[in-house]
Amino acid sequence: ELKVEQNPLFLSMQEGKNYTIYCNYSTTSDRLYWYRQDPGKSLESLFVLLSNGAVKQEGRLMASLDTKARLSTLHITAAVHDLSATYFCAALDTGRRALTFGSGTRLQVQP
Amino acid sequence: ETGVTQSPTHLIKTRGQQVTLRCSSQSGHNTVSWYQQALGQGPQFIFQYYREEENGRGNFPPRFSGLQFPNYSSELNVNALELDDSALYLCASTDTGWAGYTFGSGTRLTVV
């Protein structure tokens, strides 16, 4: 059964700093997704990573995928308060045709 | 292009009752899946529908059931509600390539 682990679970950082969220998954998966969730809201799609070595960037966020290490990272550059949210990674379990989510990383950016 | 819409947005039910949640998929998407998100946790997969058939299921009991209609919209039914069923229920649609999942705004179910 596919399992997804994220760390850290909580991250408090100052504006202007850089940090990385890590997402490990336990068995082979060829799709890795990153989502953002604001309190009380639904999931907003950030990135879909489809192959080994894939790197995608949008604004201050950059995601990468290493399928051999079963690791994806979400790097935050020069954080701003608006990035405060919970970030989830999810791996596609093709056997069950389902997304398996990590527990989420609650990011708090302090001014 | 319309996104995924869910109804109702909030619902309060009594333990033992039954509930039906509804979802309209994004235009062009033929696959719908449902997720349960308890407070402070990641979403958990309930099941998925493709061509009106369930083709994937998570670790949820049979009292969680669903339907998909010819227009790809879907329903989630939960019988014999328990307090632990209180959660945000998310519907997601995708195409068969799983290139991207679009989530609806969710239904917040409270069981008292």
PDB file of C-alpha atoms in Angstrom:
ATOM      1  CA  GLU A   1       0.000   0.000   0.000  1.00  0.00           C
ATOM      2  CA  LEU A   2       1.322   3.394  -1.003  1.00  0.00           C
ATOM      3  CA  LYS A   3       2.195   5.673   1.911  1.00  0.00           C
ATOM      4  CA  VAL A   4       3.201   9.328   1.701  1.00  0.00           C
ATOM      5  CA  GLU A   5       5.142  11.181   4.372  1.00  0.00           C
ATOM      6  CA  GLN A   6       5.699  14.893   4.510  1.00  0.00           C
ATOM      7  CA  ASN A   7       8.049  16.856   6.676  1.00  0.00           C
ATOM      8  CA  PRO A   8       8.037  19.106   8.438  1.00  0.00           C
ATOM      9  CA  LEU A   9       4.419  19.076   9.581  1.00  0.00           C
ATOM     10  CA  PHE A  10       4.646  22.653  10.769  1.00  0.00           C
ATOM     11  CA  LEU A  11       6.938  25.376   9.520  1.00  0.00           C
ATOM     12  CA  SER A  12       7.194  28.890  10.857  1.00  0.00           C
ATOM     13  CA  MET A  13       9.451  31.116   8.821  1.00  0.00           C
ATOM     14  CA  GLN A  14      10.231  34.770   8.393  1.00  0.00           C
ATOM     15  CA  GLU A  15       9.478  36.728   5.274  1.00  0.00           C
ATOM     16  CA  GLY A  16      12.368  36.708   2.850  1.00  0.00           C
ATOM     17  CA  LYS A  17      13.729  33.330   3.933  1.00  0.00           C
ATOM     18  CA  ASN A  18      14.024  30.154   1.887  1.00  0.00           C
ATOM     19  CA  TYR A  19      12.866  26.689   2.923  1.00  0.00           C
ATOM     20  CA  THR A  20      12.069  23.246   1.537  1.00  0.00           C
ATOM     21  CA  ILE A  21       9.207  20.845   2.237  1.00  0.00           C
ATOM     22  CA  TYR A  22       9.971  17.165   1.680  1.00  0.00           C
ATOM     23  CA  CYS A  23       7.614  14.466   0.451  1.00  0.00           C
ATOM     24  CA  ASN A  24       8.615  10.791   0.523  1.00  0.00           C
ATOM     25  CA  TYR A  25       6.466   8.000  -0.870  1.00  0.00           C
ATOM     26  CA  SER A  26       6.807   4.298  -0.220  1.00  0.00           C
ATOM     27  CA  THR A  27       6.220   2.531  -3.542  1.00  0.00           C
ATOM     28  CA  THR A  28       6.498   3.311  -7.224  1.00  0.00           C
ATOM     29  CA  SER A  29       4.327   6.127  -8.463  1.00  0.00           C
ATOM     30  CA  ASP A  30       4.592   8.020 -11.716  1.00  0.00           C
ATOM     31  CA  ARG A  31       2.551  11.064 -10.739  1.00  0.00           C
ATOM     32  CA  LEU A  32       3.203  13.461  -7.894  1.00  0.00           C
ATOM     33  CA  TYR A  33       0.923  16.378  -7.089  1.00  0.00           C
ATOM     34  CA  TRP A  34       1.258  19.429  -4.861  1.00  0.00           C
ATOM     35  CA  TYR A  35      -1.746  21.289  -3.480  1.00  0.00           C
ATOM     36  CA  ARG A  36      -2.326  24.342  -1.348  1.00  0.00           C
ATOM     37  CA  GLN A  37      -5.195  24.584   1.137  1.00  0.00           C
ATOM     38  CA  ASP A  38      -6.273  27.735   2.954  1.00  0.00           C
ATOM     39  CA  PRO A  39      -8.227  27.351   6.222  1.00  0.00           C
ATOM     40  CA  GLY A  40     -11.765  26.132   5.583  1.00  0.00           C
ATOM     41  CA  LYS A  41     -11.187  25.986   1.841  1.00  0.00           C
ATOM     42  CA  SER A  42     -10.699  23.324  -0.793  1.00  0.00           C
ATOM     43  CA  LEU A  43      -7.482  22.177  -2.470  1.00  0.00           C
ATOM     44  CA  GLU A  44      -5.831  24.383  -5.058  1.00  0.00           C
ATOM     45  CA  SER A  45      -3.613  22.577  -7.542  1.00  0.00           C
ATOM     46  CA  LEU A  46      -0.040  23.889  -7.632  1.00  0.00           C
ATOM     47  CA  PHE A  47       2.023  21.373  -9.597  1.00  0.00           C
ATOM     48  CA  VAL A  48       1.764  18.003 -11.314  1.00  0.00           C
ATOM     49  CA  LEU A  49       5.088  16.205 -11.757  1.00  0.00           C
ATOM     50  CA  LEU A  50       4.993  13.451 -14.340  1.00  0.00           C
ATOM     51  CA  SER A  51       8.513  12.104 -14.731  1.00  0.00           C
ATOM     52  CA  ASN A  52      11.832  11.624 -13.023  1.00  0.00           C
ATOM     53  CA  GLY A  53      13.801  14.845 -12.844  1.00  0.00           C
ATOM     54  CA  ALA A  54      10.745  16.998 -13.491  1.00  0.00           C
ATOM     55  CA  VAL A  55      11.033  20.523 -12.152  1.00  0.00           C
ATOM     56  CA  LYS A  56       8.273  23.102 -12.211  1.00  0.00           C
ATOM     57  CA  GLN A  57       8.252  26.663 -10.968  1.00  0.00           C
ATOM     58  CA  GLU A  58       5.516  29.172 -10.335  1.00  0.00           C
ATOM     59  CA  GLY A  59       6.426  32.433  -8.647  1.00  0.00           C
ATOM     60  CA  ARG A  60       8.234  31.745  -5.379  1.00  0.00           C
ATOM     61  CA  LEU A  61       7.458  28.011  -5.435  1.00  0.00           C
ATOM     62  CA  MET A  62       9.466  25.322  -7.191  1.00  0.00           C
ATOM     63  CA  ALA A  63       8.710  21.601  -7.133  1.00  0.00           C
ATOM     64  CA  SER A  64      10.899  18.708  -8.198  1.00  0.00           C
ATOM     65  CA  LEU A  65      10.594  14.933  -8.450  1.00  0.00           C
ATOM     66  CA  ASP A  66      13.165  12.166  -8.034  1.00  0.00           C
ATOM     67  CA  THR A  67      11.378   8.883  -8.744  1.00  0.00           C
ATOM     68  CA  LYS A  68      14.439   6.773  -7.928  1.00  0.00           C
ATOM     69  CA  ALA A  69      14.647   8.232  -4.427  1.00  0.00           C
ATOM     70  CA  ARG A  70      10.816   8.402  -4.228  1.00  0.00           C
ATOM     71  CA  LEU A  71      11.176  12.003  -3.145  1.00  0.00           C
ATOM     72  CA  SER A  72       9.580  15.260  -4.143  1.00  0.00           C
ATOM     73  CA  THR A  73      10.465  18.664  -2.790  1.00  0.00           C
ATOM     74  CA  LEU A  74       8.644  21.982  -2.684  1.00  0.00           C
ATOM     75  CA  HIS A  75      11.093  24.847  -2.366  1.00  0.00           C
ATOM     76  CA  ILE A  76       9.977  28.252  -1.190  1.00  0.00           C
ATOM     77  CA  THR A  77      12.102  31.225  -2.182  1.00  0.00           C
ATOM     78  CA  ALA A  78      11.975  34.555  -0.323  1.00  0.00           C
ATOM     79  CA  ALA A  79       8.735  33.716   1.480  1.00  0.00           C
ATOM     80  CA  VAL A  80       5.950  36.275   1.766  1.00  0.00           C
ATOM     81  CA  HIS A  81       2.983  36.299   4.147  1.00  0.00           C
ATOM     82  CA  ASP A  82       0.561  35.375   1.330  1.00  0.00           C
ATOM     83  CA  LEU A  83       2.186  31.940   1.124  1.00  0.00           C
ATOM     84  CA  SER A  84       0.859  31.046   4.581  1.00  0.00           C
ATOM     85  CA  ALA A  85      -1.326  27.935   4.081  1.00  0.00           C
ATOM     86  CA  THR A  86      -1.202  24.156   4.389  1.00  0.00           C
ATOM     87  CA  TYR A  87       0.637  22.371   1.589  1.00  0.00           C
ATOM     88  CA  PHE A  88      -0.101  18.772   0.663  1.00  0.00           C
ATOM     89  CA  CYS A  89       1.741  16.409  -1.595  1.00  0.00           C
ATOM     90  CA  ALA A  90      -0.074  13.419  -3.080  1.00  0.00           C
ATOM     91  CA  ALA A  91       1.178  10.445  -5.050  1.00  0.00           C
ATOM     92  CA  LEU A  92      -0.958   8.571  -7.550  1.00  0.00           C
ATOM     93  CA  ASP A  93      -1.719   4.984  -6.574  1.00  0.00           C
ATOM     94  CA  THR A  94      -2.387   3.574 -10.028  1.00  0.00           C
ATOM     95  CA  GLY A  95      -3.615   0.258  -8.586  1.00  0.00           C
ATOM     96  CA  ARG A  96      -6.470   1.885  -6.683  1.00  0.00           C
ATOM     97  CA  ARG A  97      -6.731   4.798  -9.126  1.00  0.00           C
ATOM     98  CA  ALA A  98      -6.455   7.148  -6.161  1.00  0.00           C
ATOM     99  CA  LEU A  99      -4.398   9.959  -4.745  1.00  0.00           C
ATOM    100  CA  THR A 100      -2.634   9.148  -1.497  1.00  0.00           C
ATOM    101  CA  PHE A 101      -1.979  12.341   0.455  1.00  0.00           C
ATOM    102  CA  GLY A 102       0.630  13.252   2.994  1.00  0.00           C
ATOM    103  CA  SER A 103      -0.419  14.744   6.321  1.00  0.00           C
ATOM    104  CA  GLY A 104       0.277  18.258   5.095  1.00  0.00           C
ATOM    105  CA  THR A 105       2.755  20.966   6.051  1.00  0.00           C
ATOM    106  CA  ARG A 106       1.288  23.981   7.777  1.00  0.00           C
ATOM    107  CA  LEU A 107       3.345  26.956   6.692  1.00  0.00           C
ATOM    108  CA  GLN A 108       3.233  30.184   8.652  1.00  0.00           C
ATOM    109  CA  VAL A 109       5.196  33.123   7.259  1.00  0.00           C
ATOM    110  CA  GLN A 110       5.874  35.808   9.837  1.00  0.00           C
ATOM    111  CA  PRO A 111       6.333  39.430   8.749  1.00  0.00           C
TER     112      PRO A 111
ATOM    113  CA  GLU B   1     -14.716  25.961 -18.696  1.00  0.00           C
ATOM    114  CA  THR B   2     -16.623  25.234 -15.497  1.00  0.00           C
ATOM    115  CA  GLY B   3     -14.894  23.776 -12.468  1.00  0.00           C
ATOM    116  CA  VAL B   4     -16.094  21.153 -10.023  1.00  0.00           C
ATOM    117  CA  THR B   5     -19.176  22.173  -8.071  1.00  0.00           C
ATOM    118  CA  GLN B   6     -20.441  20.517  -4.903  1.00  0.00           C
ATOM    119  CA  SER B   7     -23.650  20.835  -2.946  1.00  0.00           C
ATOM    120  CA  PRO B   8     -24.591  21.525  -0.275  1.00  0.00           C
ATOM    121  CA  THR B   9     -21.721  23.524   1.241  1.00  0.00           C
ATOM    122  CA  HIS B  10     -22.657  22.736   4.828  1.00  0.00           C
ATOM    123  CA  LEU B  11     -24.829  20.091   6.399  1.00  0.00           C
ATOM    124  CA  ILE B  12     -25.742  19.052   9.933  1.00  0.00           C
ATOM    125  CA  LYS B  13     -27.143  15.563  10.490  1.00  0.00           C
ATOM    126  CA  THR B  14     -28.008  13.422  13.470  1.00  0.00           C
ATOM    127  CA  ARG B  15     -26.247  10.147  14.219  1.00  0.00           C
ATOM    128  CA  GLY B  16     -27.973   7.248  12.441  1.00  0.00           C
ATOM    129  CA  GLN B  17     -29.370   9.387   9.624  1.00  0.00           C
ATOM    130  CA  GLN B  18     -28.489   9.144   5.950  1.00  0.00           C
ATOM    131  CA  VAL B  19     -26.958  11.852   3.762  1.00  0.00           C
ATOM    132  CA  THR B  20     -26.461  12.463   0.029  1.00  0.00           C
ATOM    133  CA  LEU B  21     -23.785  14.792  -1.286  1.00  0.00           C
ATOM    134  CA  ARG B  22     -23.623  15.920  -4.910  1.00  0.00           C
ATOM    135  CA  CYS B  23     -20.867  16.812  -7.335  1.00  0.00           C
ATOM    136  CA  SER B  24     -20.696  18.079 -10.905  1.00  0.00           C
ATOM    137  CA  SER B  25     -17.422  17.318 -12.642  1.00  0.00           C
ATOM    138  CA  GLN B  26     -15.305  19.754 -14.619  1.00  0.00           C
ATOM    139  CA  SER B  27     -16.122  19.977 -18.300  1.00  0.00           C
ATOM    140  CA  GLY B  28     -14.184  17.339 -20.245  1.00  0.00           C
ATOM    141  CA  HIS B  29     -13.507  15.167 -17.193  1.00  0.00           C
ATOM    142  CA  ASN B  30     -15.090  11.711 -17.138  1.00  0.00           C
ATOM    143  CA  THR B  31     -13.748  10.396 -13.831  1.00  0.00           C
ATOM    144  CA  VAL B  32     -14.953  11.472 -10.411  1.00  0.00           C
ATOM    145  CA  SER B  33     -13.515  10.560  -7.043  1.00  0.00           C
ATOM    146  CA  TRP B  34     -14.483  11.366  -3.472  1.00  0.00           C
ATOM    147  CA  TYR B  35     -12.256  12.129  -0.497  1.00  0.00           C
ATOM    148  CA  GLN B  36     -12.906  12.576   3.205  1.00  0.00           C
ATOM    149  CA  GLN B  37     -10.804  15.128   5.076  1.00  0.00           C
ATOM    150  CA  ALA B  38     -11.025  15.119   8.846  1.00  0.00           C
ATOM    151  CA  LEU B  39      -9.936  18.245  10.670  1.00  0.00           C
ATOM    152  CA  GLY B  40      -6.157  18.672  10.633  1.00  0.00           C
ATOM    153  CA  GLN B  41      -5.535  15.675   8.369  1.00  0.00           C
ATOM    154  CA  GLY B  42      -4.881  14.963   4.719  1.00  0.00           C
ATOM    155  CA  PRO B  43      -7.735  13.827   2.475  1.00  0.00           C
ATOM    156  CA  GLN B  44      -8.476  10.081   2.462  1.00  0.00           C
ATOM    157  CA  PHE B  45      -9.668   8.348  -0.715  1.00  0.00           C
ATOM    158  CA  ILE B  46     -13.207   6.953  -0.529  1.00  0.00           C
ATOM    159  CA  PHE B  47     -13.888   5.749  -4.091  1.00  0.00           C
ATOM    160  CA  GLN B  48     -13.737   6.631  -7.772  1.00  0.00           C
ATOM    161  CA  TYR B  49     -16.237   6.344 -10.634  1.00  0.00           C
ATOM    162  CA  TYR B  50     -15.604   6.014 -14.335  1.00  0.00           C
ATOM    163  CA  ARG B  51     -18.332   5.398 -16.904  1.00  0.00           C
ATOM    164  CA  GLU B  52     -20.898   5.035 -14.123  1.00  0.00           C
ATOM    165  CA  GLU B  53     -18.982   2.175 -12.486  1.00  0.00           C
ATOM    166  CA  GLU B  54     -16.958   2.188  -9.278  1.00  0.00           C
ATOM    167  CA  ASN B  55     -13.381   1.354 -10.332  1.00  0.00           C
ATOM    168  CA  GLY B  56     -11.407   2.029  -7.168  1.00  0.00           C
ATOM    169  CA  ARG B  57     -12.180   2.069  -3.455  1.00  0.00           C
ATOM    170  CA  GLY B  58     -10.373   3.050  -0.286  1.00  0.00           C
ATOM    171  CA  ASN B  59     -10.721   1.631   3.214  1.00  0.00           C
ATOM    172  CA  PHE B  60     -14.273   2.792   3.856  1.00  0.00           C
ATOM    173  CA  PRO B  61     -17.187   0.565   4.934  1.00  0.00           C
ATOM    174  CA  PRO B  62     -20.062  -0.331   2.579  1.00  0.00           C
ATOM    175  CA  ARG B  63     -22.324   2.276   4.168  1.00  0.00           C
ATOM    176  CA  PHE B  64     -20.369   4.717   1.993  1.00  0.00           C
ATOM    177  CA  SER B  65     -21.746   4.298  -1.517  1.00  0.00           C
ATOM    178  CA  GLY B  66     -21.949   6.322  -4.666  1.00  0.00           C
ATOM    179  CA  LEU B  67     -23.303   6.827  -8.129  1.00  0.00           C
ATOM    180  CA  GLN B  68     -22.120   8.421 -11.317  1.00  0.00           C
ATOM    181  CA  PHE B  69     -24.574   9.660 -13.931  1.00  0.00           C
ATOM    182  CA  PRO B  70     -24.268   9.787 -17.751  1.00  0.00           C
ATOM    183  CA  ASN B  71     -23.308  13.467 -17.566  1.00  0.00           C
ATOM    184  CA  TYR B  72     -20.405  12.423 -15.244  1.00  0.00           C
ATOM    185  CA  SER B  73     -21.902  14.080 -12.176  1.00  0.00           C
ATOM    186  CA  SER B  74     -21.808  11.997  -9.012  1.00  0.00           C
ATOM    187  CA  GLU B  75     -23.387  11.397  -5.626  1.00  0.00           C
ATOM    188  CA  LEU B  76     -21.902  10.184  -2.372  1.00  0.00           C
ATOM    189  CA  ASN B  77     -24.333   8.489   0.007  1.00  0.00           C
ATOM    190  CA  VAL B  78     -23.546   7.711   3.615  1.00  0.00           C
ATOM    191  CA  ASN B  79     -25.943   5.574   5.649  1.00  0.00           C
ATOM    192  CA  ALA B  80     -26.152   5.155   9.415  1.00  0.00           C
ATOM    193  CA  LEU B  81     -24.095   8.271  10.108  1.00  0.00           C
ATOM    194  CA  GLU B  82     -21.574   8.141  12.931  1.00  0.00           C
ATOM    195  CA  LEU B  83     -19.973  11.016  14.810  1.00  0.00           C
ATOM    196  CA  ASP B  84     -16.618  10.198  13.172  1.00  0.00           C
ATOM    197  CA  ASP B  85     -18.152  10.872   9.755  1.00  0.00           C
ATOM    198  CA  SER B  86     -17.950  14.579  10.559  1.00  0.00           C
ATOM    199  CA  ALA B  87     -15.491  15.923   7.995  1.00  0.00           C
ATOM    200  CA  LEU B  88     -14.999  17.918   4.817  1.00  0.00           C
ATOM    201  CA  TYR B  89     -16.015  15.800   1.814  1.00  0.00           C
ATOM    202  CA  LEU B  90     -14.192  16.680  -1.362  1.00  0.00           C
ATOM    203  CA  CYS B  91     -15.090  15.686  -4.870  1.00  0.00           C
ATOM    204  CA  ALA B  92     -12.416  15.670  -7.577  1.00  0.00           C
ATOM    205  CA  SER B  93     -12.638  15.136 -11.289  1.00  0.00           C
ATOM    206  CA  THR B  94      -9.957  14.152 -13.760  1.00  0.00           C
ATOM    207  CA  ASP B  95      -9.514  12.731 -17.208  1.00  0.00           C
ATOM    208  CA  THR B  96      -8.323   9.171 -17.778  1.00  0.00           C
ATOM    209  CA  GLY B  97      -4.709  10.317 -18.023  1.00  0.00           C
ATOM    210  CA  TRP B  98      -4.692  11.581 -14.425  1.00  0.00           C
ATOM    211  CA  ALA B  99      -2.816  14.620 -15.632  1.00  0.00           C
ATOM    212  CA  GLY B 100      -4.540  16.734 -13.051  1.00  0.00           C
ATOM    213  CA  TYR B 101      -7.253  16.490 -10.456  1.00  0.00           C
ATOM    214  CA  THR B 102      -9.604  19.438  -9.955  1.00  0.00           C
ATOM    215  CA  PHE B 103     -11.223  19.597  -6.544  1.00  0.00           C
ATOM    216  CA  GLY B 104     -14.556  21.122  -5.657  1.00  0.00           C
ATOM    217  CA  SER B 105     -15.054  23.475  -2.748  1.00  0.00           C
ATOM    218  CA  GLY B 106     -16.259  20.647  -0.546  1.00  0.00           C
ATOM    219  CA  THR B 107     -19.198  19.846   1.712  1.00  0.00           C
ATOM    220  CA  ARG B 108     -18.698  20.304   5.435  1.00  0.00           C
ATOM    221  CA  LEU B 109     -20.693  17.544   7.187  1.00  0.00           C
ATOM    222  CA  THR B 110     -21.278  17.706  10.914  1.00  0.00           C
ATOM    223  CA  VAL B 111     -22.848  14.713  12.650  1.00  0.00           C
ATOM    224  CA  VAL B 112     -24.319  15.396  16.090  1.00  0.00           C
TER     225      VAL B 112
END
